[in-house]
XYZ file of C-alpha atoms in Angstrom:
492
model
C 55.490 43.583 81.763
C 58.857 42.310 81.465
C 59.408 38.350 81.100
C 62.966 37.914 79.985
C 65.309 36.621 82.392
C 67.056 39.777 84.442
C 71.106 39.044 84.729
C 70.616 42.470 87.025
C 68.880 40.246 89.683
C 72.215 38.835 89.853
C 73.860 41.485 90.427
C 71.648 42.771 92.924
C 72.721 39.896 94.621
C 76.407 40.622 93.998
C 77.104 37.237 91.740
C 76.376 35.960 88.766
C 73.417 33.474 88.666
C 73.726 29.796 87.463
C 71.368 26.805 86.790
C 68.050 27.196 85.594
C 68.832 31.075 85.152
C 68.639 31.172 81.848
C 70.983 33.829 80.369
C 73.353 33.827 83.277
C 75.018 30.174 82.500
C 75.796 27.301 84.987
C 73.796 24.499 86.768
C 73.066 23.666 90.486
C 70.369 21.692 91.639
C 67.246 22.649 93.253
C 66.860 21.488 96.950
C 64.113 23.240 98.518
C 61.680 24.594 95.535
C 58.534 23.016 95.846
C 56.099 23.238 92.748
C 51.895 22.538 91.843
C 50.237 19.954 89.897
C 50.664 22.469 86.692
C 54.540 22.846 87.197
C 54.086 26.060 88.887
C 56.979 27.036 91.315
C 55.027 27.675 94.353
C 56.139 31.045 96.133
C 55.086 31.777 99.792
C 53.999 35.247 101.059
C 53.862 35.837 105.034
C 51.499 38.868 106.010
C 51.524 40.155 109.489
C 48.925 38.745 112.058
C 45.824 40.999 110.633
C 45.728 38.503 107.915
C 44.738 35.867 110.539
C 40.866 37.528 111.071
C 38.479 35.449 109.434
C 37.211 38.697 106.706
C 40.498 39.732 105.920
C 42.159 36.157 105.211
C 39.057 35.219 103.080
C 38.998 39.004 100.780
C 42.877 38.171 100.472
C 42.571 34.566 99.630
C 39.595 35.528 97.160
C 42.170 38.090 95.520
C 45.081 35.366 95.306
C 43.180 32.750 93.913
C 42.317 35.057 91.263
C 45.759 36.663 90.773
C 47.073 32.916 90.547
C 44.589 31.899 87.681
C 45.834 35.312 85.295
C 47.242 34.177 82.044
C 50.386 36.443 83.170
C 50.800 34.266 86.404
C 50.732 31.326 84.349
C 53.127 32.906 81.882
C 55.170 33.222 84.607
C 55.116 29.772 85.923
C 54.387 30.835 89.630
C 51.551 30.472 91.686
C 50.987 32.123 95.641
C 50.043 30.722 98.730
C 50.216 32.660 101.905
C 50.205 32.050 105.337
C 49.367 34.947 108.507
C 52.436 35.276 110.965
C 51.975 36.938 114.199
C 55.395 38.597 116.083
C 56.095 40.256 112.378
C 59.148 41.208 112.055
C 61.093 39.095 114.523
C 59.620 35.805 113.360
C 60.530 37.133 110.293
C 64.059 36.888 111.274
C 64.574 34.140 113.150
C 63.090 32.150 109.839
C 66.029 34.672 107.930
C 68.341 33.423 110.141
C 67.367 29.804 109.160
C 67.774 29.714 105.822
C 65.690 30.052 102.823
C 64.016 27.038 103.586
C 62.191 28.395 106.370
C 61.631 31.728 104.874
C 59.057 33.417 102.969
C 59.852 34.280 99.544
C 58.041 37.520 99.688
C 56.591 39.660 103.040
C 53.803 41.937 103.643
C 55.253 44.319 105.311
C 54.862 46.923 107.595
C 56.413 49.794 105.935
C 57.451 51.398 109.534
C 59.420 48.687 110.699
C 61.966 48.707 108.129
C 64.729 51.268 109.351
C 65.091 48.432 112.290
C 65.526 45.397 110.086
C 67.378 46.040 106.663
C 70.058 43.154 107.468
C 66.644 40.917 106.492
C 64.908 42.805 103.163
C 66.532 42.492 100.155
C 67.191 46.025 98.772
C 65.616 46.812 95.079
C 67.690 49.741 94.148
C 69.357 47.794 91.311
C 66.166 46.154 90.251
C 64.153 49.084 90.398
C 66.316 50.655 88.047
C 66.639 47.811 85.486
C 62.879 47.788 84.959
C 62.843 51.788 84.997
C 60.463 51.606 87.303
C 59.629 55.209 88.624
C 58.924 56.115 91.964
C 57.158 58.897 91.390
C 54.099 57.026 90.444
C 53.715 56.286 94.196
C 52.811 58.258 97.312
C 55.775 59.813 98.003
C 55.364 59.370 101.777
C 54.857 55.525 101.616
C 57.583 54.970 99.413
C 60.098 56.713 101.674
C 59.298 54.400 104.793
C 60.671 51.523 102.627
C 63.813 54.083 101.967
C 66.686 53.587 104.816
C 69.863 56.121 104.136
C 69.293 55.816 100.387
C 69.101 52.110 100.248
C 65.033 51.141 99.218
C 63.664 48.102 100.383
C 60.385 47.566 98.734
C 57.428 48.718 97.111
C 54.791 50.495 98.711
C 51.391 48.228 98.195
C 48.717 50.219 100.446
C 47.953 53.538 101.560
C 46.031 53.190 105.186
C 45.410 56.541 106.207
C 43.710 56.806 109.683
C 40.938 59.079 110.753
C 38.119 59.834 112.493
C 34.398 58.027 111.695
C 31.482 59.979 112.776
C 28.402 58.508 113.361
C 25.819 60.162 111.023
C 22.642 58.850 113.036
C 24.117 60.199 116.056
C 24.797 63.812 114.271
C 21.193 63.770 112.977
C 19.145 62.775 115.712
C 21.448 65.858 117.617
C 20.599 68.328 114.112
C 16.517 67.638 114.557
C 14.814 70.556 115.759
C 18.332 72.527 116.219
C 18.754 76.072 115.224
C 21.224 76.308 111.780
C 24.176 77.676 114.180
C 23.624 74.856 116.641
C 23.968 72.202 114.758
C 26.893 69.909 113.948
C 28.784 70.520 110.074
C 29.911 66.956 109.440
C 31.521 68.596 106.678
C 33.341 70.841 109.053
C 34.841 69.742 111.128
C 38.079 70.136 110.648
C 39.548 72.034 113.635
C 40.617 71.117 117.071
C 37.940 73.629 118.216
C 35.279 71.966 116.108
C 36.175 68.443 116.506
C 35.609 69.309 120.627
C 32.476 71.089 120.130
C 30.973 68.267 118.353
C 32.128 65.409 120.896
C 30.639 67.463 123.675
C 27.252 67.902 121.594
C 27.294 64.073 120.845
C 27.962 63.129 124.457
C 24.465 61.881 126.271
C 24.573 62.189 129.897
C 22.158 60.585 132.755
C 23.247 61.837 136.039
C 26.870 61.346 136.571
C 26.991 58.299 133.753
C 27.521 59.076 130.125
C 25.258 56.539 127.867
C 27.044 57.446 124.832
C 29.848 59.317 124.254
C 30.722 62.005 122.400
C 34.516 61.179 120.946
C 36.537 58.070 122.228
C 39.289 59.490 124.379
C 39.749 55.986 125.807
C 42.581 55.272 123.431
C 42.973 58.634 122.171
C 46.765 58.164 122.958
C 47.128 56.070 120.588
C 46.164 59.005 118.113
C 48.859 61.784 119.336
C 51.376 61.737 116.181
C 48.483 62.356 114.322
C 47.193 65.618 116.157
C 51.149 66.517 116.090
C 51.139 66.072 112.333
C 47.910 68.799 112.536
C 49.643 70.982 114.147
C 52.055 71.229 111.232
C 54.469 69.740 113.784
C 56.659 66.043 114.692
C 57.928 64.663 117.659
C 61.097 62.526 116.134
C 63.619 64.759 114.169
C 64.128 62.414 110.974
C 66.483 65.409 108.482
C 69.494 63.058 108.089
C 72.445 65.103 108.897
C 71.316 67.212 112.268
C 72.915 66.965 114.850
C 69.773 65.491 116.851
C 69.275 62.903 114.171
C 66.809 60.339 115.868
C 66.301 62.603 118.862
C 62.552 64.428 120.000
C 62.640 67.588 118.352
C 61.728 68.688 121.715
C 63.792 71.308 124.131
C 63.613 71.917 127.469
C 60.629 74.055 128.496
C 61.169 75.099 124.457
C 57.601 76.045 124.132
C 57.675 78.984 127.103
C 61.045 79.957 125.087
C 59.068 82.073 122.777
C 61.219 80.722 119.768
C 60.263 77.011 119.358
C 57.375 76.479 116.885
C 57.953 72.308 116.794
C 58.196 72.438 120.967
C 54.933 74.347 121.015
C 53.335 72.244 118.919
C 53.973 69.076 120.898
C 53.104 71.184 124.188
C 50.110 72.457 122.744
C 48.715 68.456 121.174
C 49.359 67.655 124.827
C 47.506 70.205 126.394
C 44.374 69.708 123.313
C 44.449 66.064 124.811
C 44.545 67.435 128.156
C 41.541 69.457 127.561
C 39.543 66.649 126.203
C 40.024 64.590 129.315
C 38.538 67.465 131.498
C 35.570 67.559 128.969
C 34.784 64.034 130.223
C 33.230 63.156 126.643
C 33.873 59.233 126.954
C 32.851 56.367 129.474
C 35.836 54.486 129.943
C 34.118 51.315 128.184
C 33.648 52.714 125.044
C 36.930 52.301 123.466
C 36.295 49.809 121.167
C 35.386 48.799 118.283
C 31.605 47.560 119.510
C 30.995 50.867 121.698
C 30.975 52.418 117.969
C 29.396 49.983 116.265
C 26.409 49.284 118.915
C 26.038 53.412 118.748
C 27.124 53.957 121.908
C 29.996 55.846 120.865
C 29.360 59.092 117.882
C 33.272 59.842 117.281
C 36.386 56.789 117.260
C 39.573 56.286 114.871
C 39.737 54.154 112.464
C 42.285 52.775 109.274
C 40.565 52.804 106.224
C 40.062 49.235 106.694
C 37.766 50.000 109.709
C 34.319 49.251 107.541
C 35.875 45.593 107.866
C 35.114 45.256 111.330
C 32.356 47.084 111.445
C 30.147 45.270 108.507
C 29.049 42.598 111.241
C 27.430 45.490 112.975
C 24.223 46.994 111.936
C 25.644 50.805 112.257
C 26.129 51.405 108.403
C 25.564 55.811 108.596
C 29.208 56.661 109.367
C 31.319 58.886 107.634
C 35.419 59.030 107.858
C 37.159 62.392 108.327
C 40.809 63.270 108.573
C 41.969 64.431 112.059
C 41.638 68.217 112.325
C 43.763 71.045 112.120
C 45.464 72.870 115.229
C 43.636 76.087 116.240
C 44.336 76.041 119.356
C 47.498 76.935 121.780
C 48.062 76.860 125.072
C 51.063 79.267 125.590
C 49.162 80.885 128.214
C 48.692 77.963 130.227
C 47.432 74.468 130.100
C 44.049 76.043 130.995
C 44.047 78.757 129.129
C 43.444 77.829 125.318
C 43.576 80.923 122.680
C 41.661 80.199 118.970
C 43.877 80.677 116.226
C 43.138 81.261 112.449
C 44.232 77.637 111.679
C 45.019 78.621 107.888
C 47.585 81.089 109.150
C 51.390 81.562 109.624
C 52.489 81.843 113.243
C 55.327 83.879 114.134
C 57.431 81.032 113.660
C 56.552 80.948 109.808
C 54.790 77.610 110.097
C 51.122 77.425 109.089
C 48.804 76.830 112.546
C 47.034 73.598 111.180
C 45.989 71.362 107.730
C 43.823 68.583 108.178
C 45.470 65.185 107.806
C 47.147 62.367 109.789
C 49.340 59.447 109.860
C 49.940 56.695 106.986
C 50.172 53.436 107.969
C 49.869 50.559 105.346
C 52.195 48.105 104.259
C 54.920 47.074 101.189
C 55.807 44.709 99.022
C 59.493 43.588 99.981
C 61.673 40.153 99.492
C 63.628 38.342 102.684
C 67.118 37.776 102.492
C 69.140 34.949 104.653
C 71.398 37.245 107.225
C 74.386 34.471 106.527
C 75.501 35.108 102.627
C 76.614 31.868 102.548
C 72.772 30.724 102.120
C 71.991 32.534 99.477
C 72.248 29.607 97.512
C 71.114 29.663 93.865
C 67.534 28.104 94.373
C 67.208 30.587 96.874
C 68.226 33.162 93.926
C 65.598 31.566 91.537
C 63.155 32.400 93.826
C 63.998 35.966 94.145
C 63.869 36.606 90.615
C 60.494 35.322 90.489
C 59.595 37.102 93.382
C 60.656 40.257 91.765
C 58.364 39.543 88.543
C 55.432 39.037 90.795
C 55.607 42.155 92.735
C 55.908 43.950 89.299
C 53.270 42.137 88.251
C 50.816 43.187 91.212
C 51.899 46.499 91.468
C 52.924 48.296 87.945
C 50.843 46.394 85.667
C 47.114 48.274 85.885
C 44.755 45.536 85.871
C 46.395 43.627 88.346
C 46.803 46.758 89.999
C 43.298 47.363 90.113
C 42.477 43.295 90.752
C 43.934 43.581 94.130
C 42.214 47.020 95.185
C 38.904 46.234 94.328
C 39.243 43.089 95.804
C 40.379 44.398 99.209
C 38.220 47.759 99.139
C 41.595 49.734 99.634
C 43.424 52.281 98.447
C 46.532 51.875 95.834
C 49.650 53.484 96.445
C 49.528 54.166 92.773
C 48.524 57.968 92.335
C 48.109 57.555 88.949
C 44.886 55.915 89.876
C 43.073 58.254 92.196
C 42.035 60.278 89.381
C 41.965 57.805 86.353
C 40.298 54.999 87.791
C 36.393 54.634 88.677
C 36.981 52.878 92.168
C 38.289 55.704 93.094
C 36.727 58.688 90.899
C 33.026 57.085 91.990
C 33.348 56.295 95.573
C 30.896 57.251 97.493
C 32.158 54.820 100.718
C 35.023 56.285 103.298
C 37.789 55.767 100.197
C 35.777 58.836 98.907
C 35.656 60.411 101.938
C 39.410 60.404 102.520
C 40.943 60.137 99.240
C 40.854 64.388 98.733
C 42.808 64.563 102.327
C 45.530 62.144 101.451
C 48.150 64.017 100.286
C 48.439 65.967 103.793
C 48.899 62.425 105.306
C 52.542 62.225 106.900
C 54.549 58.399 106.869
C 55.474 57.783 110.562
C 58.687 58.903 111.868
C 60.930 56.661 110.427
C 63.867 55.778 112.922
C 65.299 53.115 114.691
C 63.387 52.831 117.915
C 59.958 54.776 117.157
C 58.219 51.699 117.781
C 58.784 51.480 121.571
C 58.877 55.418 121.640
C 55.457 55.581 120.659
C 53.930 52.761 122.782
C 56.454 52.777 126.031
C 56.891 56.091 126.337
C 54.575 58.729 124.534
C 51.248 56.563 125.049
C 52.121 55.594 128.511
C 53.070 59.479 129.491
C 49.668 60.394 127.942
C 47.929 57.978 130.249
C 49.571 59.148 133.106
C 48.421 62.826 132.357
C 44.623 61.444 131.649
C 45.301 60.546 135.804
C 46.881 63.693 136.722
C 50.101 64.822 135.535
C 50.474 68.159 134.006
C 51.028 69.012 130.718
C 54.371 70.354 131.502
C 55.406 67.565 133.239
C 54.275 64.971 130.475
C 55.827 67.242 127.878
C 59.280 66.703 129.735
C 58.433 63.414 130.625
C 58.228 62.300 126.807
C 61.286 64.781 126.158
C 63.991 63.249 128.145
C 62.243 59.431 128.523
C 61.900 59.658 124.548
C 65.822 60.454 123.729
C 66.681 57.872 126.043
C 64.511 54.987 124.321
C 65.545 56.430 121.099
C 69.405 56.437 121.440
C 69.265 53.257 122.531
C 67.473 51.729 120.105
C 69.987 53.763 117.427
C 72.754 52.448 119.180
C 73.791 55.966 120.598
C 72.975 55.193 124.184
């Protein structure tokens, strides 16, 4: 790791550095630092409000206070505390708007909010190049959701891909006595087809009630990019330089054109979700997190921090897949659904389906006050120390591996996945996943997908769980969607 004093942190910050800069000349006094009984400048992190749960502030705390008492933090002369925020990111910038005193010196963030909020992250481009740090020893995905028109904002800390846990006691109390053919493949199921054979299997029914479903369709809405992502398809056009930029890739009636794979594969996710609803596989109370955990629900999505919440419960046979691949269309009709060789090329030269999902997971990144004029030096000091500690966590290996162990999760590192034993021995849902992960896609990111995704495309879905056609939430989403989306890209 590097310790000298970086003059290119000042000019990252577009002037030269004085005071207790060493290198860069000058003095100016220090008016907000605050510092430990050791002499420690005392740096703040804010995480979002996931941090607040009682588990998941004590794993991080346990990690910190370990990080903190490293011979390399105390080389540093820094120490962490950190603090849970809810209303991430817009907290976040009122305290930016503030001043430095009332902002965090570094943020956990969530990767997909930053095309919406660059005027408050610091970007790293010149930093990241003084240290030679190279991106290519991250997931590619996450470290593009930090990237905003060629500017990069942080440093991708977690991978949190999301999936689907199956309940193994459920599968084999349904495999006992069952002919070979009959039975359900955990380690197969990887199609549309499949994954809907299995929920209906795993669904109990006594009279017109269902005692435990099959596969949580409850908030299956809340899952749709994901099957898109299946289907080898997207619903926000993100190649910089189209002319529908931040628009659905979605045309009118496109998928009855005969010459739109991307339309067909949004009509056809909607019509797979549509024919999951008329399976009736879920009682509407089992959408949470205890309907899985008490076993009264076989199939539910999940992060990869889903063990978590369910260690208090005394389900522990569960196994995590990656959402399936399309094999299914609906060109025919909404009720008319023709198998497909998912491996295969369609006549649009896109492959039918590959197992995978959506990333979520969060970065490393530093604020910035909006008003330059208070980006004081202290404020300055802080940032180059800031900058040292997120090298510190993330590029050097131990510490690397420190946090990750710690918080049971998976590094964006890549270098890792094969070289390290958390990861080479797992035997837990990181093991499960880890061999689907690089089919996992970064969420679309645009200004505005946040409120496209939960005002429009979740709401729509919802709507069609209570009726409306597939057609008619397809164009629903279409022209609702650009609407929301220009807006929020300031082309409305």
């Amino acid at each position: 790791m590097k310790k000298k004093m970086s003059c290119a942190v000042a000019l990252a910050l577009g002037v030269t550095l004085v005071g207790s800069l060493a290198g860069c000349g000058g003095g100016s006094p220090d008016n907000y630092s605050k510092y430990d009984k050791d002499g420690r400048l005392i740096l703040t992190i804010w995480a979002t409000d996931q941090y607040a749960n009682a588990d998941v502030r004590a794993r991080f705390q346990g990690y910190l206070d370990k990080f903190n008492d490293t011979d390399e933090m105390k080389d540093l002369g820094v120490t962490l505390q950190f603090s849970p925020m809810s209303l991430l990111p817009s907290t976040l910038n009122t305290a930016c708007l503030t001043g430095p005193q009332k902002m965090p010196d570094i943020v956990i963030w969530d990767r997909f909010s930053t095309p919406s909020n660059t005027n408050i992250l610091l970007p790293l481009d010149d930093l990241i190049a003084e240290d030679e740090i190279d991106k290519n020893e991250f997931l590619s995905e996450a470290y593009d959701e930090l990237t905003v028109e060629g500017v990069q904002y942080g440093l991708p800390l977690d991978a949190d891909p999301w999936g689907i846990y199956l309940n193994m006691d459920a599968v084999n109390e349904y495999n006992e006595g069952k002919a070979e053919g009959d039975q359900i493949d955990p380690d197969n199921l990887n199609t549309w087809s499949a994954l809907l054979d299995a929920g209906d299997k795993l669904t109990v029914r006594k009279g017109n009630s269902i005692t435990r479903s099959g596969l949580n369709t409850t908030s299956a809405d809340g899952q749709f990019f994901s099957f898109v992502f299946t289907g080898t398809g997207e619903l926000i056009n993100t190649k910089a330089g189209s002319d529908t930029y931040g628009d659905t890739v979605m045309q009118q009636n496109g998928m009855l054109k005969g010459g739109d794979g991307l339309s067909l594969r949004v009509y056809d996710s909607l019509a797979f979700f549509k024919e999951l609803y008329r399976k009736n596989l879920c009682d509407t109370g089992h959408g949470g997190t205890d309907a899985f955990g008490n076993g009264l629900c076989a199939m539910t999505y999940g992060s990869i921090y889903f063990p978590q919440e369910l260690s208090k419960y005394s389900l522990k046979n569960y196994k995590m897949l990656p959402y399936p691949a399309r094999d299914r269309t609906y060109l025919q009709g909404e009720t008319l659904p023709q198998v497909l060789d998912a491996s295969a090329t369609d006549q649009y030269d896109m492959q039918n389906g590959q197992v995978g999902g959506m990333l979520g997971g969060f970065g490393l990144a530093i604020p910035q006050p909006v008003n330059k004029a208070m980006r004081t030096n202290d404020w300055k000091k802080h940032v180059e120390k800031s900058w040292e500690v997120i090298k510190l966590w993330l590029m050097n290996d131990e510490m690397n591996e420190l946090y990750f162990t710690e918080n049971q999760s998976i590094t964006c590192r890549t270098d890792f996945w094969d070289t390290n034993e958390f990861y080479t021995q797992n035997t837990g849902v990181i093991g499960d996943i880890l061999p689907y992960l690089q089919n996992y896609k970064m969420r679309p990111s645009v200004a505005g997908y946040e409120i496209f995704e939960s005002s429009v495309v979740r709401s729509e879905i919802q709507a069609m769980k209570e009726g409306n056609t597939v057609l008619k939430t397809y164009e629903n989403i279409r022209v609702l969607g650009n609407e929301v989306l220009r807006l929020a890209q300031g082309r409305g």
